PDB file of C-alpha atoms in Angstrom:
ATOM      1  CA  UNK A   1    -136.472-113.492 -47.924  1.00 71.00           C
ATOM      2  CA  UNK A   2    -134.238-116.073 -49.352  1.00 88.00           C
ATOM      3  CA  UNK A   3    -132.852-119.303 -49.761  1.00 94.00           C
ATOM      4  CA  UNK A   4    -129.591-121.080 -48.856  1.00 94.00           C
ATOM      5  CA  UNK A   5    -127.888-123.709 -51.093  1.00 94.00           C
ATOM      6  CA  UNK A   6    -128.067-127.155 -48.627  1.00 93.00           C
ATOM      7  CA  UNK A   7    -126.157-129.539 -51.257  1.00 95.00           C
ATOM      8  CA  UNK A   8    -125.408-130.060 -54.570  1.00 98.00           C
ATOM      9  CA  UNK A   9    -127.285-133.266 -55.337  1.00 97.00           C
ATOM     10  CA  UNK A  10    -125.246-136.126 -57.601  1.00 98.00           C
ATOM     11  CA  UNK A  11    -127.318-139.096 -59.121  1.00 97.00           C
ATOM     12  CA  UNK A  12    -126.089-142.230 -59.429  1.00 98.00           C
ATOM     13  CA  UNK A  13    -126.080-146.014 -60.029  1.00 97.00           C
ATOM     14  CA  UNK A  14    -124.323-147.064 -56.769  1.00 97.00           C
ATOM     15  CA  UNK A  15    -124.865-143.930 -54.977  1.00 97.00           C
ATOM     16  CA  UNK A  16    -123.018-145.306 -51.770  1.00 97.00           C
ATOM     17  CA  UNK A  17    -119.781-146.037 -53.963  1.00 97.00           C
ATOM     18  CA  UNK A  18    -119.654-142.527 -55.668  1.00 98.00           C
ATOM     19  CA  UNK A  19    -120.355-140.787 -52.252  1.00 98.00           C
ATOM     20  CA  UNK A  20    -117.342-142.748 -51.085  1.00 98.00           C
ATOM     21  CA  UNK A  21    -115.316-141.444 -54.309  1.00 98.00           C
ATOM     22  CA  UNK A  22    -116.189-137.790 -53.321  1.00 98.00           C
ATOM     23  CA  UNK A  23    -115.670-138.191 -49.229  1.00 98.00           C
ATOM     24  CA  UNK A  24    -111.837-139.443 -50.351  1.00 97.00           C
ATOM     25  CA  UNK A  25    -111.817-136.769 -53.481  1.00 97.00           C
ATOM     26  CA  UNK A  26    -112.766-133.917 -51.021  1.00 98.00           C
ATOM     27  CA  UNK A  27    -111.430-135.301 -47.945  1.00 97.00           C
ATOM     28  CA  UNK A  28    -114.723-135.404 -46.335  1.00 98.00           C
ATOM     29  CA  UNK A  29    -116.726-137.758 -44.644  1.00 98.00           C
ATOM     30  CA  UNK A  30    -119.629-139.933 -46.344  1.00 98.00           C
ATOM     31  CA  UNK A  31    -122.489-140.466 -44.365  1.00 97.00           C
ATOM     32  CA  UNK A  32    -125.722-143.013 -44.914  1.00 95.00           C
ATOM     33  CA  UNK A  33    -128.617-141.589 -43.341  1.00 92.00           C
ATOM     34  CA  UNK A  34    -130.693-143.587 -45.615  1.00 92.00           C
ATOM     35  CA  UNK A  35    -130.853-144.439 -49.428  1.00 94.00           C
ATOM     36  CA  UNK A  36    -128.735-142.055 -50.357  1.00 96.00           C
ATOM     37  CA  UNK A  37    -124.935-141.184 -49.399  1.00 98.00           C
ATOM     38  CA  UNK A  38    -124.082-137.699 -47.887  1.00 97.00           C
ATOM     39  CA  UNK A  39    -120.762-136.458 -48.197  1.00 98.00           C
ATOM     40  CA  UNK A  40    -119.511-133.361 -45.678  1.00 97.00           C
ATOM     41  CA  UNK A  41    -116.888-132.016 -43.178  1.00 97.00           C
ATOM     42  CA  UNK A  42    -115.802-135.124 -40.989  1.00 95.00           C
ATOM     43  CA  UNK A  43    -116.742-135.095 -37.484  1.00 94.00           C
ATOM     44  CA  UNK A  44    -120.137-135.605 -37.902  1.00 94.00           C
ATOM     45  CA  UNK A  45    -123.573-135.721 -40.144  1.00 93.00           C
ATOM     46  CA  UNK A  46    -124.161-131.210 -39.817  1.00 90.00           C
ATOM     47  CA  UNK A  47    -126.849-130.329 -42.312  1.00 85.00           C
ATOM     48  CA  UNK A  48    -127.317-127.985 -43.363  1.00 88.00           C
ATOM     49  CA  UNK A  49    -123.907-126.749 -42.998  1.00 91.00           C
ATOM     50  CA  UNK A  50    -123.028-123.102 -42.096  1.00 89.00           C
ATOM     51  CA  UNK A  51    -120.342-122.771 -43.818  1.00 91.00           C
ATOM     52  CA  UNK A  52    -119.460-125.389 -46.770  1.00 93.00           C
ATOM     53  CA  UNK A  53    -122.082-126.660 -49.969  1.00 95.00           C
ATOM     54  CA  UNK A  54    -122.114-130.690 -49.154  1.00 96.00           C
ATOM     55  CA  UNK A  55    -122.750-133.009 -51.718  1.00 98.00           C
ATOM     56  CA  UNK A  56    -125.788-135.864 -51.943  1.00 97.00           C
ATOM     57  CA  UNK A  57    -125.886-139.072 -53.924  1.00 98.00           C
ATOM     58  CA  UNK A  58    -129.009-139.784 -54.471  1.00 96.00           C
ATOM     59  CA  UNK A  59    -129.657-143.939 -56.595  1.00 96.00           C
ATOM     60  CA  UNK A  60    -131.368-143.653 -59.942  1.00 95.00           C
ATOM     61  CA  UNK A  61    -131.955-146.029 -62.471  1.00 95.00           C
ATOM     62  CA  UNK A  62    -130.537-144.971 -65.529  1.00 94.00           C
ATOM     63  CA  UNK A  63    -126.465-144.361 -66.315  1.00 95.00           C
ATOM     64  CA  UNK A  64    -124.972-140.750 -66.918  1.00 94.00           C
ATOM     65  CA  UNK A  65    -125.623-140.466 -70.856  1.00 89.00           C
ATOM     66  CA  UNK A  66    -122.837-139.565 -73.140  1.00 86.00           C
ATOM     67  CA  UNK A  67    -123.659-135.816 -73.032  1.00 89.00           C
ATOM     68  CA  UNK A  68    -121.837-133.817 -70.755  1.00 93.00           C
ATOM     69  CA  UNK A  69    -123.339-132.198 -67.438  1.00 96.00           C
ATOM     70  CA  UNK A  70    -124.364-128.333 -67.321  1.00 96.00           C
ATOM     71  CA  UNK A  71    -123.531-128.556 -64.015  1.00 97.00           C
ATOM     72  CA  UNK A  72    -120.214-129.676 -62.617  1.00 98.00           C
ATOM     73  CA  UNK A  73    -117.851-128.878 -59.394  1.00 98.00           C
ATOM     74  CA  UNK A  74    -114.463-127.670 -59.907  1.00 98.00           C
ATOM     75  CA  UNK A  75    -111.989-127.926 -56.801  1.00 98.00           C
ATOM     76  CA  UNK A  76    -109.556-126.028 -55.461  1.00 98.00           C
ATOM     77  CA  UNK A  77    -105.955-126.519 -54.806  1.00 98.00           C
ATOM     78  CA  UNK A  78    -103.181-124.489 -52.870  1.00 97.00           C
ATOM     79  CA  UNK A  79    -100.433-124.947 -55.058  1.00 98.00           C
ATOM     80  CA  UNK A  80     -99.004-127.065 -58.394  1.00 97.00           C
ATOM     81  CA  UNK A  81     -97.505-129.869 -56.443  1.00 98.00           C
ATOM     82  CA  UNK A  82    -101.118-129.665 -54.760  1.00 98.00           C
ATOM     83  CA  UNK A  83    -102.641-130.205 -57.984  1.00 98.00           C
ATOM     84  CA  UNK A  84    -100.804-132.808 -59.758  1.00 98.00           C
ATOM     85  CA  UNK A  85    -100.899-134.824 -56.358  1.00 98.00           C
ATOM     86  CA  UNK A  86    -104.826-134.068 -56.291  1.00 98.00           C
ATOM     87  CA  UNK A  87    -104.651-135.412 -59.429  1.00 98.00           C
ATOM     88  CA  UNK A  88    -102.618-138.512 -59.064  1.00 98.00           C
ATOM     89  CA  UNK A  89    -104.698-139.637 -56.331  1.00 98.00           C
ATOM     90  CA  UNK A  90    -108.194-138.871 -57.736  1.00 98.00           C
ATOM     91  CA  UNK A  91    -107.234-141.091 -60.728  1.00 98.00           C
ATOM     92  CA  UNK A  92    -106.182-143.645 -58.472  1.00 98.00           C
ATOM     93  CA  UNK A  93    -109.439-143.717 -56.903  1.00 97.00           C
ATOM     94  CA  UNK A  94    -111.208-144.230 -59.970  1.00 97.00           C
ATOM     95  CA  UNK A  95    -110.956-141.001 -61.797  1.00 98.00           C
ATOM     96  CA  UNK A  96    -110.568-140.636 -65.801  1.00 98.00           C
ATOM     97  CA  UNK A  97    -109.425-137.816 -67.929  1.00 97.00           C
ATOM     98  CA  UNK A  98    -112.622-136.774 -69.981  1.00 97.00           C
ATOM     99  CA  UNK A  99    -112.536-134.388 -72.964  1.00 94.00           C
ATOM    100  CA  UNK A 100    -114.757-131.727 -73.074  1.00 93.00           C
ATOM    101  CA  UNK A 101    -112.982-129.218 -75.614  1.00 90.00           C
ATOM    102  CA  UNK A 102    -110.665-127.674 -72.965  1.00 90.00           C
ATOM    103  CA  UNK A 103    -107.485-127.641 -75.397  1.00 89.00           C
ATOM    104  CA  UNK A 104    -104.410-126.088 -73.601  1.00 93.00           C
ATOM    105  CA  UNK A 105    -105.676-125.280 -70.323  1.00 96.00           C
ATOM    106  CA  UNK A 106    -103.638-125.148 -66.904  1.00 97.00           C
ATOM    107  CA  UNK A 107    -106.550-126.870 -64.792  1.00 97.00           C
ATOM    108  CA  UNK A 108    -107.002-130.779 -65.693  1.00 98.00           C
ATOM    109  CA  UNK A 109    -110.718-132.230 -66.377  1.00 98.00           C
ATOM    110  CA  UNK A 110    -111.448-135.561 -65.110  1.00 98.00           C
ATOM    111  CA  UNK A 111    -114.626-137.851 -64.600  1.00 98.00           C
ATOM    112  CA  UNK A 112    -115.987-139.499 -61.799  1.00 98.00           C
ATOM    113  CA  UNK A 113    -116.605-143.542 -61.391  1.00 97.00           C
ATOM    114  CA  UNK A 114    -120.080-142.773 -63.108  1.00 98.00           C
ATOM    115  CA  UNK A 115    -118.817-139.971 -65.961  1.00 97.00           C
ATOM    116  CA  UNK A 116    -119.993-136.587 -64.130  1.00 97.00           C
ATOM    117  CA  UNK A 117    -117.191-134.328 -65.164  1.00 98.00           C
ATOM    118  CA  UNK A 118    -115.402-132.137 -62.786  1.00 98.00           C
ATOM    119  CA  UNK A 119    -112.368-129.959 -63.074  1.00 98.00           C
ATOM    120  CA  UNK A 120    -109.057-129.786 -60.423  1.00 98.00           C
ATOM    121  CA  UNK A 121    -107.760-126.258 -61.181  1.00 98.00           C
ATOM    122  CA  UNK A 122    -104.398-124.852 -61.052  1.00 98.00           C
ATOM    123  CA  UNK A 123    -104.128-122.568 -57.399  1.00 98.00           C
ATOM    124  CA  UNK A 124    -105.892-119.243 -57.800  1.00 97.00           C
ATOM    125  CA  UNK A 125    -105.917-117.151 -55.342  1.00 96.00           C
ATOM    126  CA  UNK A 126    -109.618-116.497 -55.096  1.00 95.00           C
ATOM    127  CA  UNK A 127    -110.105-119.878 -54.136  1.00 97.00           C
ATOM    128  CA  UNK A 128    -107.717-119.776 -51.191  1.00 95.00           C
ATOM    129  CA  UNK A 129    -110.525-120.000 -48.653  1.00 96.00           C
ATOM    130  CA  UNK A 130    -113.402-121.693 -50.403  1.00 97.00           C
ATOM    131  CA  UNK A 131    -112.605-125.288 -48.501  1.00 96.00           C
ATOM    132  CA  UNK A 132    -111.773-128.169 -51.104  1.00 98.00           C
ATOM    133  CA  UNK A 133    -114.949-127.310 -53.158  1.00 98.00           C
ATOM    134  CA  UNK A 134    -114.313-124.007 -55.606  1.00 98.00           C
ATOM    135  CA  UNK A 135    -116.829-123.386 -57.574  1.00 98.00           C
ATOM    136  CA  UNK A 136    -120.060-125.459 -58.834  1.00 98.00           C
ATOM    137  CA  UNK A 137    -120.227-124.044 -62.164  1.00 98.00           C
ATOM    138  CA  UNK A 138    -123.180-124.044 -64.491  1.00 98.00           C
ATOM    139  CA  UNK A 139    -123.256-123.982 -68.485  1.00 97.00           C
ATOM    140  CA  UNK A 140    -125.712-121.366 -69.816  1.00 97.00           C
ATOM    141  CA  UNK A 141    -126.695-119.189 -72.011  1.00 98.00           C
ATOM    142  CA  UNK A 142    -127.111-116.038 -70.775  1.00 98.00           C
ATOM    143  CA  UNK A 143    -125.058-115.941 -67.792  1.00 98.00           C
ATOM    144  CA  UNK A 144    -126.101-112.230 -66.908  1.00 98.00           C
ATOM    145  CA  UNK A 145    -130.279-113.374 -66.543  1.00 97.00           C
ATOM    146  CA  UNK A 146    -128.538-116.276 -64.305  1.00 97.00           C
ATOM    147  CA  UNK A 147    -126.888-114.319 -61.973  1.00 97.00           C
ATOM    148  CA  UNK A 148    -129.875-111.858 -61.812  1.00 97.00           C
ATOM    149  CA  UNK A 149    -132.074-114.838 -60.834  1.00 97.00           C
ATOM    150  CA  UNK A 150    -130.057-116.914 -58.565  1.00 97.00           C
ATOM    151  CA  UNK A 151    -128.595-114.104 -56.872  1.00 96.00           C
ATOM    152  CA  UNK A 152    -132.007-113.074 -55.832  1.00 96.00           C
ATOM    153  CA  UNK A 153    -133.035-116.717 -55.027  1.00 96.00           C
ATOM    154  CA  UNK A 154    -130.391-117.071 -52.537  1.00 95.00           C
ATOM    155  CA  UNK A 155    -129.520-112.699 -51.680  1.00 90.00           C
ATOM    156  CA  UNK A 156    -125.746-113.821 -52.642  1.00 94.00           C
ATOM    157  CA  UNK A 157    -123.692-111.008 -53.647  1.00 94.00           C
ATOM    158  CA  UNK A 158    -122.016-110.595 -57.297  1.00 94.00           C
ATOM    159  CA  UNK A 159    -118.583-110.696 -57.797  1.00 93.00           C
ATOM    160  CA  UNK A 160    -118.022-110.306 -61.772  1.00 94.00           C
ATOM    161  CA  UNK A 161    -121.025-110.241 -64.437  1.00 97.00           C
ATOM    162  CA  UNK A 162    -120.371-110.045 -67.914  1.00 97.00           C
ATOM    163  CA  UNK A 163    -121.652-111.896 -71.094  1.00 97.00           C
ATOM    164  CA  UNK A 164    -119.314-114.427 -71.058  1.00 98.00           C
ATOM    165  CA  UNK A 165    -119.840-115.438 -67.801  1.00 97.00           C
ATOM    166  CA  UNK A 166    -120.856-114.456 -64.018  1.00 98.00           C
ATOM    167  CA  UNK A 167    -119.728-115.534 -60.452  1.00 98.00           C
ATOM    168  CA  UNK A 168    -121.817-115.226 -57.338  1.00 97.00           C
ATOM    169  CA  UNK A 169    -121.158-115.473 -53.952  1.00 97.00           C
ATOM    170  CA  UNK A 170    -122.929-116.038 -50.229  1.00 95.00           C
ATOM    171  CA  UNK A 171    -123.212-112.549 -48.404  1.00 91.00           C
ATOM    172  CA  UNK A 172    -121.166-113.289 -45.877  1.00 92.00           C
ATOM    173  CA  UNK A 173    -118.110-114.178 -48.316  1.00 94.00           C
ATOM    174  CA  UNK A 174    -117.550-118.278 -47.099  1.00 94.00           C
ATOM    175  CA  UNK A 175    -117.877-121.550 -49.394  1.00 95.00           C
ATOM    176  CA  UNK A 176    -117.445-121.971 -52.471  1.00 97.00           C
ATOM    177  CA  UNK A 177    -118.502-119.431 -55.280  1.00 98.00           C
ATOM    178  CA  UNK A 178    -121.417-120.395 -58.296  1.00 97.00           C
ATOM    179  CA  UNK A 179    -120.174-119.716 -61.615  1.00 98.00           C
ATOM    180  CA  UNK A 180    -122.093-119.011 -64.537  1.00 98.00           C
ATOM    181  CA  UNK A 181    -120.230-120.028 -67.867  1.00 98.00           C
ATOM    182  CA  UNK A 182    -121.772-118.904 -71.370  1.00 97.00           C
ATOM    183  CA  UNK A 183    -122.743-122.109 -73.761  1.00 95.00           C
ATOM    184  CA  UNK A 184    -123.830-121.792 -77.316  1.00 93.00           C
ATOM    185  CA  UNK A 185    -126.036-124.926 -76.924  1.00 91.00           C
ATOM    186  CA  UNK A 186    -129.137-124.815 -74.736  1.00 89.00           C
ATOM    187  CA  UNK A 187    -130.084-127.341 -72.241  1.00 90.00           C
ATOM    188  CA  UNK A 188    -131.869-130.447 -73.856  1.00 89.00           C
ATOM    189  CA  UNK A 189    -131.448-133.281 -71.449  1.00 89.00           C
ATOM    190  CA  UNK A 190    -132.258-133.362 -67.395  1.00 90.00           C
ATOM    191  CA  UNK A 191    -129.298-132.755 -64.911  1.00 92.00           C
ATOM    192  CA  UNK A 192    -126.993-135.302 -63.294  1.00 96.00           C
ATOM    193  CA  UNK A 193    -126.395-132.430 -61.169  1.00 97.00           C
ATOM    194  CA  UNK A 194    -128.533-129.933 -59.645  1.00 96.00           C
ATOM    195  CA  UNK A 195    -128.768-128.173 -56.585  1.00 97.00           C
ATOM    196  CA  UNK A 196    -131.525-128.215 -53.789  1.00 96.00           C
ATOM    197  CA  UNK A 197    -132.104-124.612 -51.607  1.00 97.00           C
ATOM    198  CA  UNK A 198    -133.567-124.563 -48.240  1.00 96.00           C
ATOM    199  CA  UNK A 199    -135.525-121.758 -46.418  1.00 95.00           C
ATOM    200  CA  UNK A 200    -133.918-120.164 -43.073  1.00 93.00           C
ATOM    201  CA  UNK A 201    -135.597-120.603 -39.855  1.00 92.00           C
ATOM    202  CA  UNK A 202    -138.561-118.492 -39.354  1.00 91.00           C
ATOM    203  CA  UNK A 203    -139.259-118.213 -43.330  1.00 93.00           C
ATOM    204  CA  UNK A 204    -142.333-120.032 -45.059  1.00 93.00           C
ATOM    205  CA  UNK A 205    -141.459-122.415 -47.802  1.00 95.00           C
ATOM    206  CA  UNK A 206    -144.312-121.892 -49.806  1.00 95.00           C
ATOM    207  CA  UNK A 207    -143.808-118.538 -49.411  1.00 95.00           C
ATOM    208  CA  UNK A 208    -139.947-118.676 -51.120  1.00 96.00           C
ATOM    209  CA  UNK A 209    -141.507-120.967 -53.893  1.00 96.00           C
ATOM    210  CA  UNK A 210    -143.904-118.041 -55.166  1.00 97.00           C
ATOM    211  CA  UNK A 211    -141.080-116.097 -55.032  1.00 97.00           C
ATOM    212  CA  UNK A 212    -139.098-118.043 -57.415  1.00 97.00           C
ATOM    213  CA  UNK A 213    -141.979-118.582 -59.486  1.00 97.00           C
ATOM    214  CA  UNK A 214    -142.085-115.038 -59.689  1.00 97.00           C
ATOM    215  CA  UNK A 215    -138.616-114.601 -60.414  1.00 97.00           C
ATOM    216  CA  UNK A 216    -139.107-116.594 -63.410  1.00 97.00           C
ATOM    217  CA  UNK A 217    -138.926-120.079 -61.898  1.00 98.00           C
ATOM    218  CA  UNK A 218    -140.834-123.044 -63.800  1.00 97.00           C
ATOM    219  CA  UNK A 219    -142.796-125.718 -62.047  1.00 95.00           C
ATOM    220  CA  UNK A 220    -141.341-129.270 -63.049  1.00 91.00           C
ATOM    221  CA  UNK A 221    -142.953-132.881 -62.649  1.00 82.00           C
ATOM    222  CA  UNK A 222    -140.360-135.647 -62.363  1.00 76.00           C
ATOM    223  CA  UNK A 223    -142.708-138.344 -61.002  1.00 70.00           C
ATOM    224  CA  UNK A 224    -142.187-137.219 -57.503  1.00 71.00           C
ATOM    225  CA  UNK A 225    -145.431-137.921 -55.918  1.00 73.00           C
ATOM    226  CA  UNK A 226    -146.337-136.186 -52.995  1.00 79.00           C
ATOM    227  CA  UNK A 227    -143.788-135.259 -51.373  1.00 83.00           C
ATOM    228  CA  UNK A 228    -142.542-132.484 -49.155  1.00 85.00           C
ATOM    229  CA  UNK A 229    -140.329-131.134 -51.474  1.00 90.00           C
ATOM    230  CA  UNK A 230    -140.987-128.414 -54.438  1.00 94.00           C
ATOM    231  CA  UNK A 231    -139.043-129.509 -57.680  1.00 94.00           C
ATOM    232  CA  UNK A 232    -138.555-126.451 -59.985  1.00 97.00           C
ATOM    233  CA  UNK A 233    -136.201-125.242 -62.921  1.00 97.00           C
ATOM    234  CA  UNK A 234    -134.458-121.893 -63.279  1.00 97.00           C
ATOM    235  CA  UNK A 235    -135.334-119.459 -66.634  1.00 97.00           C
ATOM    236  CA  UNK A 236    -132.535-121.873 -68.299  1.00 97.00           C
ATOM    237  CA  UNK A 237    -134.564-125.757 -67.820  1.00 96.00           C
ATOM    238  CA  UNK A 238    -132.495-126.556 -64.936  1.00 96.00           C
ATOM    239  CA  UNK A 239    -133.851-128.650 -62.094  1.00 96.00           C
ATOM    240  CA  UNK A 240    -133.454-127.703 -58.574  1.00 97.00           C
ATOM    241  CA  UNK A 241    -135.569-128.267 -55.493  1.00 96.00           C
ATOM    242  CA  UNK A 242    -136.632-126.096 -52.437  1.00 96.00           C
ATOM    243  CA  UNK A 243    -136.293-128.341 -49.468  1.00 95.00           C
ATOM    244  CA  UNK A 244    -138.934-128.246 -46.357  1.00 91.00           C
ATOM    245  CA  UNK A 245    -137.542-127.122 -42.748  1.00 80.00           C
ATOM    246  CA  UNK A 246    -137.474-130.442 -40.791  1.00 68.00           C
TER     247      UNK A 246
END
């Protein structure tokens, strides 16, 4: 048993207008099945996709807060004229340097039009098949219990663990890879950013919740209501949710 990443999940003010930023950004498509703005592979809405982690902006009421997301994308580039023309045209699509202690550092950190931070590193070889999406990177503390736990939440296979940080990636070695960075400063605030997993065909939802609850997986109430959704948090306080088959 186990789960499969469907999308990382944005929120946002003008969710349609920062799904937009991200279809250009990754050049994607953005999509409006409904109230919120899916952004994926052009040629058509595919969800979940086989291959790729898409992204979903879902509207919210409040603004991004000053503090800066556990949870962020970095994206991949093929070479340095790649990345300082990434660059250059991210910031003319509404982009912003932000400063989140990086110092002298040969990727560049920018913002998007609503302040979720994301990085547009320099090309690394590891990255040379990932599609335009790299890594979705989470702060932690303990970046060995992380791995341990999401890598049995979703069977993906380890590529480096060590204190400082860990990296993770699907079994069958496509998308991008999850990256585990060690933080001194615990969670405190709820994610802009988070990541919803979805069951395979033929497996029982409830069934994979247990599991993660067993794993070490906390039940969390956001207001939703009833719906057909499961909204947990990993051993760290971050949110995710387990999606139901349609």
């Amino acid at each position: 048993m186990a789960l499969r990443p469907a999308h990382v999940i944005i929120k946002a003010l003008a969710p349609a207008a920062v799904g937009e930023f991200w279809a250009e950004a990754l050049d994607w498509h953005a999509y409006h099945p409904g109230v919120t703005t899916y952004v994926g592979p052009a040629g058509g809405l595919v969800w979940p996709d086989p291959v790729v982690v898409g992204i979903d902006v879902v509207p919210v009421p409040e603004a991004k807060t000053t503090e800066k997301n556990r949870v962020h994308l970095d994206l991949a580039t093929r070479s340095v004229d790649h990345q300082a023309e990434l660059v250059a045209r991210l910031k003319a699509l509404g982009a912003t340097p932000a400063d989140v202690g990086q110092v002298d550092v040969p990727w560049t950190v920018l913002a998007d039009p609503e302040g979720n931070e994301f990085c547009v590193l320099e090309p690394r070889k590891m990255y040379r098949d990932t599609g335009p999406i790299a890594a979705v990177v989470v702060d932690c503390l303990d970046p060995r219990a992380m791995a341990r736990f999401w890598g049995e939440a979703m069977d993906w296979t380890s590529h480096e663990v060590t204190d400082e940080h860990a990296v993770l990636r699907s079994a069958k070695d496509v998308g991008p890879y999850f990256r585990f960075l060690r933080t001194p400063d615990a969670k405190t605030v709820p994610d802009r950013v988070h990541l919803d997993l979805l069951p395979y065909p033929g497996d029982d939802k409830e069934a994979e919740v247990a599991r993660l609850r067993n794993l070490g997986a906390g039940d969390l109430d956001v207001g939703q209501g009833d719906v057909p959704w499961t909204c947990l948090t990993d051993p760290e306080g971050h949110e995710f949710c387990v999606l139901a088959l349609s």
